[in-house]
Short mmCIF file of N, CA, C and O in Angstrom, two decimals:
data_model
loop_
_atom_site.label_atom_id
_atom_site.label_comp_id
_atom_site.label_asym_id
_atom_site.label_seq_id
_atom_site.Cartn_x
_atom_site.Cartn_y
_atom_site.Cartn_z
N MET A 663 7.54 16.11 9.88
CA MET A 663 7.60 14.51 9.06
C MET A 663 6.38 14.11 9.17
O MET A 663 5.52 13.89 10.07
N PRO A 664 6.06 13.48 7.80
CA PRO A 664 4.49 12.85 7.88
C PRO A 664 4.50 11.53 8.47
O PRO A 664 5.49 10.96 8.29
N LEU A 665 3.27 11.13 8.86
CA LEU A 665 3.16 9.76 9.34
C LEU A 665 2.50 8.92 8.12
O LEU A 665 1.83 9.43 7.35
N HIS A 666 3.02 7.74 8.29
CA HIS A 666 2.68 6.79 7.30
C HIS A 666 1.84 5.60 7.75
O HIS A 666 1.62 5.42 9.01
N MET A 667 1.28 4.72 6.83
CA MET A 667 0.63 3.55 7.33
C MET A 667 1.42 2.39 6.48
O MET A 667 1.97 2.59 5.42
N ILE A 668 1.17 1.23 7.29
CA ILE A 668 1.77 -0.25 6.47
C ILE A 668 0.65 -1.02 6.66
O ILE A 668 0.08 -1.14 7.40
N LYS A 669 0.50 -1.95 5.56
CA LYS A 669 -0.40 -2.97 5.52
C LYS A 669 0.00 -4.12 4.57
O LYS A 669 0.93 -4.00 3.68
N LEU A 670 -0.53 -5.11 4.93
CA LEU A 670 -0.16 -6.53 4.09
C LEU A 670 -1.03 -6.29 2.87
O LEU A 670 -2.11 -5.98 2.76
N CYS A 671 -0.42 -6.85 1.90
CA CYS A 671 -1.01 -6.73 0.42
C CYS A 671 -1.53 -8.51 -0.07
O CYS A 671 -0.66 -8.91 -0.73
N VAL A 672 -2.58 -8.70 0.55
CA VAL A 672 -2.75 -10.13 0.54
C VAL A 672 -3.10 -10.79 -0.81
O VAL A 672 -3.88 -9.88 -1.62
N GLY A 673 -2.66 -11.79 -1.32
CA GLY A 673 -3.10 -12.27 -2.63
C GLY A 673 -2.37 -11.74 -3.95
O GLY A 673 -2.95 -12.12 -4.95
N VAL A 674 -1.37 -10.71 -3.71
CA VAL A 674 -0.56 -10.16 -4.65
C VAL A 674 0.84 -10.76 -4.35
O VAL A 674 1.47 -10.81 -3.30
N GLU A 675 1.44 -11.18 -5.65
CA GLU A 675 2.63 -11.57 -5.59
C GLU A 675 3.81 -10.52 -6.06
O GLU A 675 4.86 -10.72 -5.45
N THR A 676 3.54 -9.71 -6.84
CA THR A 676 4.42 -8.65 -7.15
C THR A 676 4.01 -7.34 -7.06
O THR A 676 2.72 -7.06 -7.06
N ILE A 677 4.73 -6.12 -7.64
CA ILE A 677 4.18 -4.96 -7.62
C ILE A 677 3.37 -4.62 -9.02
O ILE A 677 2.24 -3.85 -8.84
N GLU A 678 3.66 -5.33 -9.98
CA GLU A 678 3.05 -5.55 -11.28
C GLU A 678 1.76 -5.98 -10.99
O GLU A 678 0.53 -5.65 -11.67
N ASP A 679 1.47 -7.03 -10.13
CA ASP A 679 0.05 -7.52 -9.82
C ASP A 679 -0.61 -6.63 -9.34
O ASP A 679 -1.91 -6.49 -9.64
N LEU A 680 -0.29 -6.02 -8.40
CA LEU A 680 -1.06 -4.88 -7.62
C LEU A 680 -1.42 -3.93 -8.59
O LEU A 680 -2.56 -3.36 -8.66
N GLN A 681 -0.23 -3.32 -9.35
CA GLN A 681 -0.91 -2.38 -10.53
C GLN A 681 -1.90 -2.97 -11.31
O GLN A 681 -3.13 -2.32 -11.76
N THR A 682 -1.90 -4.03 -11.82
CA THR A 682 -3.17 -4.62 -12.69
C THR A 682 -4.20 -4.68 -11.80
O THR A 682 -5.42 -4.43 -12.34
N HIS A 683 -4.25 -5.21 -10.64
CA HIS A 683 -5.30 -5.45 -10.00
C HIS A 683 -6.12 -3.79 -10.02
O HIS A 683 -7.48 -3.63 -10.00
N VAL A 684 -5.18 -2.73 -9.47
CA VAL A 684 -6.00 -1.29 -9.62
C VAL A 684 -6.41 -1.01 -10.74
O VAL A 684 -7.39 -0.30 -10.83
N GLU A 685 -5.63 -1.20 -11.77
CA GLU A 685 -5.98 -1.02 -13.06
C GLU A 685 -7.53 -1.75 -13.74
O GLU A 685 -8.43 -0.91 -13.95
N HIS A 686 -7.74 -2.84 -13.40
CA HIS A 686 -8.91 -3.34 -13.51
C HIS A 686 -10.11 -2.65 -12.39
O HIS A 686 -10.98 -2.60 -13.28
N ARG A 687 -9.77 -2.44 -11.33
CA ARG A 687 -10.85 -1.87 -10.47
C ARG A 687 -11.14 -0.56 -11.17
O ARG A 687 -12.35 -0.06 -11.15
N LEU A 688 -10.17 0.28 -11.52
CA LEU A 688 -10.67 1.88 -12.02
C LEU A 688 -11.13 1.34 -13.12
O LEU A 688 -12.26 2.37 -13.57
N LEU A 689 -10.84 0.65 -14.11
CA LEU A 689 -11.91 0.31 -15.47
C LEU A 689 -13.22 0.06 -15.14
O LEU A 689 -14.16 0.47 -15.53
N ALA A 690 -13.40 -0.90 -14.31
CA ALA A 690 -14.68 -1.28 -13.65
C ALA A 690 -15.41 0.03 -13.31
O ALA A 690 -16.71 0.01 -13.67
N GLN A 691 -14.99 0.86 -12.17
CA GLN A 691 -15.40 2.05 -11.97
C GLN A 691 -15.85 2.82 -13.07
O GLN A 691 -17.06 3.28 -13.20
N ARG A 692 -14.88 2.90 -14.07
CA ARG A 692 -15.17 4.01 -15.16
C ARG A 692 -16.35 3.36 -16.13
O ARG A 692 -17.41 3.96 -16.18
N LEU A 693 -16.50 2.04 -16.38
CA LEU A 693 -17.56 1.42 -17.21
C LEU A 693 -18.93 1.62 -16.41
O LEU A 693 -19.70 1.55 -16.96
N ALA A 694 -18.86 1.40 -15.26
CA ALA A 694 -19.97 1.61 -14.30
C ALA A 694 -20.64 2.96 -14.02
O ALA A 694 -21.60 3.18 -13.46
N GLY A 695 -19.82 3.86 -14.64
CA GLY A 695 -20.23 5.36 -14.44
C GLY A 695 -19.85 6.11 -13.16
O GLY A 695 -20.36 7.01 -12.64
N GLN A 696 -19.01 5.29 -12.43
CA GLN A 696 -18.44 5.67 -11.05
C GLN A 696 -17.23 6.41 -11.04
O GLN A 696 -16.60 6.57 -11.98
N PRO A 697 -16.93 7.62 -10.10
CA PRO A 697 -15.94 8.09 -10.16
C PRO A 697 -14.59 7.23 -9.85
O PRO A 697 -14.74 6.22 -9.31
N GLU A 698 -13.69 7.47 -10.67
CA GLU A 698 -12.44 6.64 -10.47
C GLU A 698 -11.40 6.98 -9.62
O GLU A 698 -10.90 7.95 -9.66
N GLU A 699 -11.60 6.02 -8.15
CA GLU A 699 -10.81 6.35 -7.44
C GLU A 699 -10.28 5.02 -6.84
O GLU A 699 -10.99 4.26 -6.66
N GLN A 700 -8.88 4.97 -6.48
CA GLN A 700 -8.44 3.66 -5.79
C GLN A 700 -8.50 3.97 -4.44
O GLN A 700 -8.25 4.94 -3.65
N PHE A 701 -9.13 3.13 -3.71
CA PHE A 701 -9.25 3.02 -2.25
C PHE A 701 -9.25 1.38 -1.55
O PHE A 701 -9.23 0.45 -2.53
N HIS A 702 -8.95 1.58 -0.62
CA HIS A 702 -8.68 0.19 0.19
C HIS A 702 -9.63 0.41 1.43
O HIS A 702 -9.61 1.42 2.40
N VAL A 703 -10.56 -0.49 1.81
CA VAL A 703 -11.64 -0.34 2.72
C VAL A 703 -10.78 -1.09 4.01
O VAL A 703 -10.47 -2.44 4.04
N THR A 704 -11.04 -0.33 5.41
CA THR A 704 -10.56 -1.09 6.59
C THR A 704 -11.80 -0.58 7.55
O THR A 704 -12.51 0.08 7.16
N ARG A 705 -11.68 -1.32 8.55
CA ARG A 705 -12.83 -1.15 9.65
C ARG A 705 -12.32 0.10 10.85
O ARG A 705 -13.31 0.56 11.06
N VAL A 706 -11.10 0.35 10.63
CA VAL A 706 -10.79 1.37 11.68
C VAL A 706 -10.18 2.78 11.11
O VAL A 706 -9.48 2.77 10.23
N MET A 707 -10.88 3.93 11.37
CA MET A 707 -10.78 5.11 10.94
C MET A 707 -9.29 5.65 11.84
O MET A 707 -9.19 5.43 13.10
N PRO A 708 -8.16 5.79 11.09
CA PRO A 708 -6.96 6.26 12.00
C PRO A 708 -7.28 7.63 12.83
O PRO A 708 -7.86 8.38 12.15
N LYS A 709 -7.05 7.50 14.07
CA LYS A 709 -7.08 8.50 14.78
C LYS A 709 -6.10 9.69 14.65
O LYS A 709 -6.40 10.74 14.62
N ARG A 710 -5.05 9.13 13.86
CA ARG A 710 -4.00 10.44 13.31
C ARG A 710 -4.09 10.67 11.88
O ARG A 710 -3.03 10.87 11.20
N ALA A 711 -5.45 10.38 11.28
CA ALA A 711 -5.44 10.71 10.02
C ALA A 711 -5.02 11.96 9.20
O ALA A 711 -4.36 11.96 8.25
N ASP A 712 -5.21 13.07 10.20
CA ASP A 712 -4.52 14.31 9.60
C ASP A 712 -3.00 14.27 9.64
O ASP A 712 -2.49 14.94 8.43
N ASP A 713 -2.30 13.72 10.29
CA ASP A 713 -1.05 13.43 10.06
C ASP A 713 -0.50 12.62 8.92
O ASP A 713 0.51 12.92 8.30
N ILE A 714 -1.47 11.72 8.36
CA ILE A 714 -1.06 10.88 7.37
C ILE A 714 -1.51 11.61 6.07
O ILE A 714 -0.64 11.56 4.97
N VAL A 715 -2.35 12.43 6.09
CA VAL A 715 -2.80 12.96 4.89
C VAL A 715 -1.91 14.10 4.52
O VAL A 715 -1.54 14.70 3.55
N ALA A 716 -1.13 14.47 5.46
CA ALA A 716 -0.37 15.76 5.28
C ALA A 716 1.16 15.28 4.84
O ALA A 716 2.19 15.66 5.31
N GLY A 717 0.98 14.41 3.73
CA GLY A 717 2.13 13.98 2.88
C GLY A 717 2.39 12.43 3.11
O GLY A 717 3.72 12.03 2.73
N GLY A 718 1.59 11.86 3.96
CA GLY A 718 2.01 10.14 4.42
C GLY A 718 1.59 9.20 3.04
O GLY A 718 1.04 9.60 2.16
N SER A 719 1.97 8.16 3.26
CA SER A 719 1.89 7.02 2.23
C SER A 719 1.46 5.80 2.95
O SER A 719 1.50 5.39 4.04
N LEU A 720 0.76 4.95 2.12
CA LEU A 720 0.56 3.59 2.79
C LEU A 720 1.58 2.65 1.97
O LEU A 720 1.83 2.61 0.93
N TYR A 721 2.27 2.03 2.84
CA TYR A 721 3.33 1.14 2.53
C TYR A 721 2.90 -0.31 2.32
O TYR A 721 2.35 -0.81 3.51
N TRP A 722 3.01 -1.10 1.26
CA TRP A 722 2.51 -2.20 1.21
C TRP A 722 3.46 -3.55 1.33
O TRP A 722 4.54 -3.33 0.87
N VAL A 723 3.33 -4.25 2.13
CA VAL A 723 3.99 -5.49 2.33
C VAL A 723 3.45 -6.53 1.19
O VAL A 723 2.43 -7.12 1.63
N ILE A 724 4.14 -7.05 0.53
CA ILE A 724 4.24 -8.09 -0.52
C ILE A 724 5.32 -9.24 -0.26
O ILE A 724 6.18 -9.11 -0.15
N ARG A 725 4.46 -10.21 0.19
CA ARG A 725 5.30 -11.58 0.46
C ARG A 725 6.37 -11.50 1.34
O ARG A 725 7.52 -11.65 1.35
N GLY A 726 6.08 -10.75 2.47
CA GLY A 726 7.02 -10.40 3.51
C GLY A 726 7.93 -9.33 3.34
O GLY A 726 8.92 -9.42 3.99
N GLN A 727 7.82 -8.50 2.33
CA GLN A 727 8.74 -7.36 2.06
C GLN A 727 8.10 -6.32 1.85
O GLN A 727 7.11 -6.11 0.98
N VAL A 728 8.24 -5.19 2.42
CA VAL A 728 7.83 -3.89 2.15
C VAL A 728 8.54 -3.48 0.74
O VAL A 728 9.65 -3.65 0.48
N GLN A 729 7.58 -3.53 -0.25
CA GLN A 729 8.07 -3.22 -1.69
C GLN A 729 7.82 -2.01 -2.29
O GLN A 729 8.43 -1.52 -3.43
N VAL A 730 6.52 -1.39 -2.02
CA VAL A 730 5.79 -0.26 -2.79
C VAL A 730 5.19 0.58 -1.78
O VAL A 730 4.78 0.07 -0.65
N ARG A 731 5.18 1.86 -2.22
CA ARG A 731 4.13 2.71 -1.26
C ARG A 731 3.46 3.64 -2.39
O ARG A 731 3.49 3.66 -3.56
N GLN A 732 2.07 3.89 -1.83
CA GLN A 732 1.23 4.67 -2.45
C GLN A 732 0.85 5.88 -1.55
O GLN A 732 0.33 5.92 -0.57
N PRO A 733 0.75 7.47 -2.19
CA PRO A 733 0.48 8.43 -1.69
C PRO A 733 -1.08 8.45 -0.85
O PRO A 733 -1.82 7.80 -1.65
N VAL A 734 -1.14 8.60 0.45
CA VAL A 734 -2.72 8.74 0.76
C VAL A 734 -3.24 10.13 0.42
O VAL A 734 -2.68 11.11 1.00
N LEU A 735 -4.41 10.05 -0.29
CA LEU A 735 -5.22 11.42 -0.47
C LEU A 735 -6.01 12.02 0.60
O LEU A 735 -6.26 13.19 1.06
N ARG A 736 -6.97 10.80 1.07
CA ARG A 736 -7.83 11.18 2.37
C ARG A 736 -8.35 9.95 2.89
O ARG A 736 -8.16 8.78 2.46
N PHE A 737 -9.00 9.93 4.06
CA PHE A 737 -10.14 9.00 4.46
C PHE A 737 -11.34 9.43 4.46
O PHE A 737 -11.84 10.66 4.58
N ASP A 738 -12.01 8.37 4.10
CA ASP A 738 -13.40 8.58 3.91
C ASP A 738 -14.40 7.61 4.96
O ASP A 738 -14.39 6.27 4.61
N PRO A 739 -14.78 8.17 6.03
CA PRO A 739 -15.69 7.12 6.78
C PRO A 739 -16.95 6.82 6.39
O PRO A 739 -17.53 7.68 5.69
N PHE A 740 -17.57 5.60 6.55
CA PHE A 740 -18.95 5.45 5.85
C PHE A 740 -19.39 4.01 6.70
O PHE A 740 -18.68 3.35 7.35
N THR A 741 -20.71 4.10 6.44
CA THR A 741 -21.45 3.02 6.96
C THR A 741 -21.53 1.86 5.92
O THR A 741 -22.23 2.18 4.91
N ALA A 742 -21.20 0.52 6.06
CA ALA A 742 -21.33 -0.36 5.05
C ALA A 742 -22.79 -0.97 5.12
O ALA A 742 -23.61 -0.61 5.96
N GLU A 743 -23.15 -1.68 4.35
CA GLU A 743 -24.61 -2.50 4.02
C GLU A 743 -24.88 -3.08 5.41
O GLU A 743 -26.06 -3.47 5.58
N ASP A 744 -23.65 -3.67 5.94
CA ASP A 744 -24.10 -4.58 7.15
C ASP A 744 -24.14 -3.87 8.40
O ASP A 744 -24.41 -4.41 9.70
N GLY A 745 -24.30 -2.37 8.32
CA GLY A 745 -24.33 -1.60 9.56
C GLY A 745 -23.06 -1.26 10.22
O GLY A 745 -23.15 -0.46 11.21
N ILE A 746 -21.88 -1.74 9.82
CA ILE A 746 -20.60 -1.56 10.52
C ILE A 746 -19.88 -0.37 9.99
O ILE A 746 -19.90 -0.12 8.58
N GLU A 747 -19.48 0.66 10.75
CA GLU A 747 -18.74 1.59 10.53
C GLU A 747 -17.23 1.32 9.81
O GLU A 747 -16.54 0.34 10.25
N ARG A 748 -17.14 1.70 8.67
CA ARG A 748 -15.70 1.53 7.96
C ARG A 748 -15.21 2.48 7.53
O ARG A 748 -15.60 3.85 7.55
N CYS A 749 -14.01 2.50 6.87
CA CYS A 749 -13.28 3.56 6.49
C CYS A 749 -12.54 3.21 5.08
O CYS A 749 -12.02 2.19 4.85
N ARG A 750 -12.72 4.24 4.13
CA ARG A 750 -12.00 4.18 2.81
C ARG A 750 -10.87 4.79 2.92
O ARG A 750 -10.64 6.26 3.11
N ILE A 751 -9.66 4.06 2.75
CA ILE A 751 -8.27 4.91 2.73
C ILE A 751 -8.21 5.39 1.03
O ILE A 751 -8.08 4.28 0.26
N VAL A 752 -8.51 6.31 0.53
CA VAL A 752 -8.25 6.80 -0.70
C VAL A 752 -6.95 7.22 -1.14
O VAL A 752 -6.05 7.70 -0.52
N LEU A 753 -6.20 6.21 -2.38
CA LEU A 753 -4.95 6.58 -2.44
C LEU A 753 -4.72 6.98 -3.86
O LEU A 753 -5.67 6.79 -4.81
N ARG A 754 -3.65 7.69 -4.24
CA ARG A 754 -3.34 8.05 -5.38
C ARG A 754 -2.71 6.67 -6.23
O ARG A 754 -1.85 6.26 -5.48
N PRO A 755 -3.21 6.76 -7.22
CA PRO A 755 -2.98 5.24 -8.14
C PRO A 755 -1.52 5.26 -8.67
O PRO A 755 -1.28 5.16 -9.89
N GLU A 756 -0.46 5.77 -7.94
CA GLU A 756 0.87 5.96 -8.23
C GLU A 756 1.50 4.82 -7.40
O GLU A 756 1.55 4.99 -6.00
N PHE A 757 2.48 3.96 -7.98
CA PHE A 757 2.99 3.22 -7.20
C PHE A 757 4.60 3.28 -7.08
O PHE A 757 5.34 3.45 -8.31
N ILE A 758 5.20 3.76 -5.94
CA ILE A 758 6.51 4.12 -5.85
C ILE A 758 7.20 2.93 -5.27
O ILE A 758 7.00 2.63 -4.06
N ALA A 759 8.24 2.28 -6.17
CA ALA A 759 8.89 1.43 -5.40
C ALA A 759 9.98 1.65 -4.54
O ALA A 759 10.69 2.67 -4.41
N THR A 760 9.99 0.94 -3.31
CA THR A 760 10.90 1.08 -2.14
C THR A 760 11.89 0.14 -2.04
O THR A 760 11.99 -0.94 -2.73
N GLN A 761 12.94 0.40 -1.37
CA GLN A 761 13.96 -0.55 -1.00
C GLN A 761 13.27 -1.75 -0.28
O GLN A 761 12.48 -1.18 0.59
N TRP A 762 13.30 -2.89 -0.43
CA TRP A 762 12.84 -3.97 -0.01
C TRP A 762 13.32 -3.92 1.59
O TRP A 762 14.49 -3.89 2.17
N GLN A 763 12.23 -4.15 2.41
CA GLN A 763 12.40 -4.34 4.04
C GLN A 763 11.60 -5.46 4.43
O GLN A 763 10.44 -5.36 4.42
N PRO A 764 12.27 -6.42 5.20
CA PRO A 764 11.32 -7.53 5.59
C PRO A 764 10.45 -7.01 6.64
O PRO A 764 10.84 -6.29 7.65
N ARG A 765 9.35 -7.66 6.61
CA ARG A 765 8.10 -7.39 7.77
C ARG A 765 7.46 -8.74 7.99
O ARG A 765 7.07 -9.45 7.00
N ARG A 766 7.34 -9.04 9.18
CA ARG A 766 6.30 -10.20 9.79
C ARG A 766 4.65 -10.01 9.39
O ARG A 766 4.66 -8.66 9.41
N ALA A 767 4.16 -10.91 9.44
CA ALA A 767 3.03 -10.96 9.11
C ALA A 767 2.29 -10.34 10.50
O ALA A 767 2.64 -10.29 11.41
N PHE A 768 1.00 -9.24 9.98
CA PHE A 768 0.26 -8.83 11.22
C PHE A 768 -1.05 -8.49 10.51
O PHE A 768 -1.31 -8.60 9.32
N GLN A 769 -1.93 -8.38 11.30
CA GLN A 769 -3.35 -8.20 11.06
C GLN A 769 -3.57 -6.68 10.81
O GLN A 769 -3.15 -5.95 11.63
N GLY A 770 -4.67 -6.21 10.05
CA GLY A 770 -4.86 -4.70 9.85
C GLY A 770 -3.76 -3.93 9.44
O GLY A 770 -3.05 -4.45 8.63
N TRP A 771 -3.77 -2.78 9.71
CA TRP A 771 -2.73 -1.91 9.53
C TRP A 771 -1.87 -1.36 10.71
O TRP A 771 -2.33 -1.25 11.65
N ARG A 772 -0.96 -0.82 10.53
CA ARG A 772 -0.05 -0.07 11.69
C ARG A 772 0.56 1.30 11.09
O ARG A 772 0.41 1.67 9.91
N TYR A 773 0.58 2.04 12.11
CA TYR A 773 1.27 3.56 11.68
C TYR A 773 2.65 3.10 11.40
O TYR A 773 3.33 2.17 12.08
N LEU A 774 3.42 3.94 10.76
CA LEU A 774 4.89 3.79 10.36
C LEU A 774 5.46 5.07 10.45
O LEU A 774 5.01 5.97 9.64
N VAL A 775 6.20 5.46 11.24
CA VAL A 775 6.80 6.88 11.20
C VAL A 775 8.04 6.93 10.22
O VAL A 775 8.40 5.90 9.95
N SER A 776 8.33 8.14 9.68
CA SER A 776 9.15 8.13 8.56
C SER A 776 10.54 7.98 8.97
O SER A 776 11.13 7.12 7.89
N ASP A 777 10.98 7.83 10.05
CA ASP A 777 12.32 7.00 10.42
C ASP A 777 12.50 5.61 10.07
O ASP A 777 13.47 5.17 9.86
N ASP A 778 11.20 4.95 10.27
CA ASP A 778 11.49 3.37 10.04
C ASP A 778 11.00 2.97 8.59
O ASP A 778 10.92 1.92 8.31
N ALA A 779 10.46 3.91 7.85
CA ALA A 779 10.11 3.39 6.62
C ALA A 779 11.30 3.47 5.64
O ALA A 779 12.22 4.02 5.68
N PRO A 780 11.14 2.32 4.71
CA PRO A 780 12.00 2.09 3.83
C PRO A 780 12.21 3.36 2.77
O PRO A 780 11.34 4.10 2.43
N PRO A 781 13.52 3.57 2.43
CA PRO A 781 13.54 4.52 1.30
C PRO A 781 13.07 4.15 0.13
O PRO A 781 13.20 2.95 -0.30
N ASP A 782 12.69 5.23 -0.84
CA ASP A 782 12.30 5.03 -2.18
C ASP A 782 13.55 4.30 -2.87
O ASP A 782 14.65 4.73 -2.73
N ARG A 783 13.21 3.33 -3.92
CA ARG A 783 14.40 2.73 -4.73
C ARG A 783 14.58 3.63 -5.70
O ARG A 783 13.95 4.37 -6.41
N GLY A 784 16.02 3.78 -5.91
CA GLY A 784 16.53 4.49 -7.10
C GLY A 784 16.01 3.74 -8.37
O GLY A 784 15.99 2.65 -8.46
N ALA A 785 16.26 4.49 -9.53
CA ALA A 785 15.80 4.01 -10.81
C ALA A 785 16.56 2.80 -11.02
O ALA A 785 16.11 1.99 -11.73
N GLU A 786 17.86 2.70 -10.73
CA GLU A 786 18.62 1.73 -11.27
C GLU A 786 18.79 0.75 -10.40
O GLU A 786 19.23 -0.71 -10.76
N GLU A 787 17.94 0.71 -9.07
CA GLU A 787 18.27 -0.46 -8.31
C GLU A 787 17.11 -1.50 -8.51
O GLU A 787 16.07 -1.40 -8.39
N GLY A 788 17.55 -2.56 -8.67
CA GLY A 788 16.96 -3.84 -9.01
C GLY A 788 16.09 -3.91 -10.41
O GLY A 788 15.44 -4.87 -10.59
N VAL A 789 16.33 -2.98 -11.12
CA VAL A 789 15.86 -3.04 -12.56
C VAL A 789 16.07 -4.17 -13.28
O VAL A 789 17.44 -4.56 -13.39
N GLY A 790 15.49 -4.79 -14.08
CA GLY A 790 15.48 -5.84 -14.77
C GLY A 790 15.71 -7.35 -14.15
O GLY A 790 16.10 -8.13 -14.73
N LEU A 791 15.90 -7.30 -12.73
CA LEU A 791 16.08 -8.41 -12.15
C LEU A 791 14.72 -9.33 -11.85
O LEU A 791 13.90 -8.66 -11.42
N PRO A 792 14.79 -10.53 -12.05
CA PRO A 792 13.58 -11.34 -12.10
C PRO A 792 13.39 -11.21 -10.41
O PRO A 792 14.10 -11.11 -9.41
N GLN A 793 11.81 -11.16 -10.25
CA GLN A 793 11.31 -11.13 -8.80
C GLN A 793 11.87 -12.24 -7.98
O GLN A 793 12.07 -11.78 -6.75
N GLN A 794 11.83 -13.64 -8.22
CA GLN A 794 12.68 -14.36 -7.61
C GLN A 794 14.20 -14.00 -6.97
O GLN A 794 14.51 -14.23 -5.83
N LEU A 795 14.64 -13.60 -8.13
CA LEU A 795 16.25 -13.13 -7.77
C LEU A 795 16.22 -11.77 -6.50
O LEU A 795 17.15 -11.65 -5.65
N GLN A 796 15.30 -10.94 -6.92
CA GLN A 796 15.34 -9.88 -5.85
C GLN A 796 14.92 -10.17 -4.57
O GLN A 796 15.44 -9.91 -3.44
N ARG A 797 14.01 -11.51 -4.46
CA ARG A 797 13.43 -11.74 -3.05
C ARG A 797 14.76 -12.39 -2.50
O ARG A 797 14.96 -12.06 -1.31
N GLU A 798 15.26 -13.12 -3.23
CA GLU A 798 16.53 -13.95 -2.74
C GLU A 798 17.68 -12.81 -2.18
O GLU A 798 18.34 -12.84 -1.05
N LEU A 799 17.89 -11.95 -2.94
CA LEU A 799 18.92 -10.71 -2.74
C LEU A 799 18.54 -10.11 -1.47
O LEU A 799 19.04 -9.75 -0.30
N ALA A 800 17.01 -9.55 -1.18
CA ALA A 800 16.68 -9.04 -0.24
C ALA A 800 16.73 -9.89 1.00
O ALA A 800 16.93 -9.45 2.15
N ASP A 801 16.55 -11.27 1.18
CA ASP A 801 16.43 -12.12 2.13
C ASP A 801 18.03 -12.17 2.49
O ASP A 801 18.27 -12.26 3.87
N LEU A 802 18.92 -11.85 1.70
CA LEU A 802 20.28 -11.96 2.21
C LEU A 802 20.84 -10.57 2.61
O LEU A 802 22.14 -10.23 2.95
N GLY A 803 20.05 -9.55 2.46
CA GLY A 803 20.34 -8.23 2.73
C GLY A 803 21.01 -7.37 1.88
O GLY A 803 21.82 -6.35 2.29
N LEU A 804 21.18 -7.95 0.62
CA LEU A 804 21.92 -7.46 -0.65
C LEU A 804 20.95 -6.27 -1.42
O LEU A 804 21.47 -5.77 -2.33
N LEU A 805 19.64 -6.19 -1.15
CA LEU A 805 18.85 -5.49 -2.08
C LEU A 805 17.89 -4.63 -1.27
O LEU A 805 17.22 -5.04 -0.35
#
């Protein structure tokens, strides 16, 4: 069973907001002549990186609910301009909606074992519902 990561998606209101943000970053990379890769920078290189790369995903918590995941492609350690060691979590720019699962705020990222990860949302689940209604239904445990 693969190991996953979970992280707060700060400043994003919806999955669509996250997708738009990623599209803009990829376009900026293309226009700058850089390789188009979606990544998120963190300070800590996961000790269990090999377990995550073997089929794991990064689960994003948006407004207190796990809502979407992205497959992890690799981890690239590097030294930033400030001299601090950091890690790029390189993600496939594919957004797989999950069943909503409430999560309290936390700092950084955490490991997430497969048994605790929310399942992917079926094509018919929540389709066409406004975000606010989805949030209310999730808060009631109905979505």
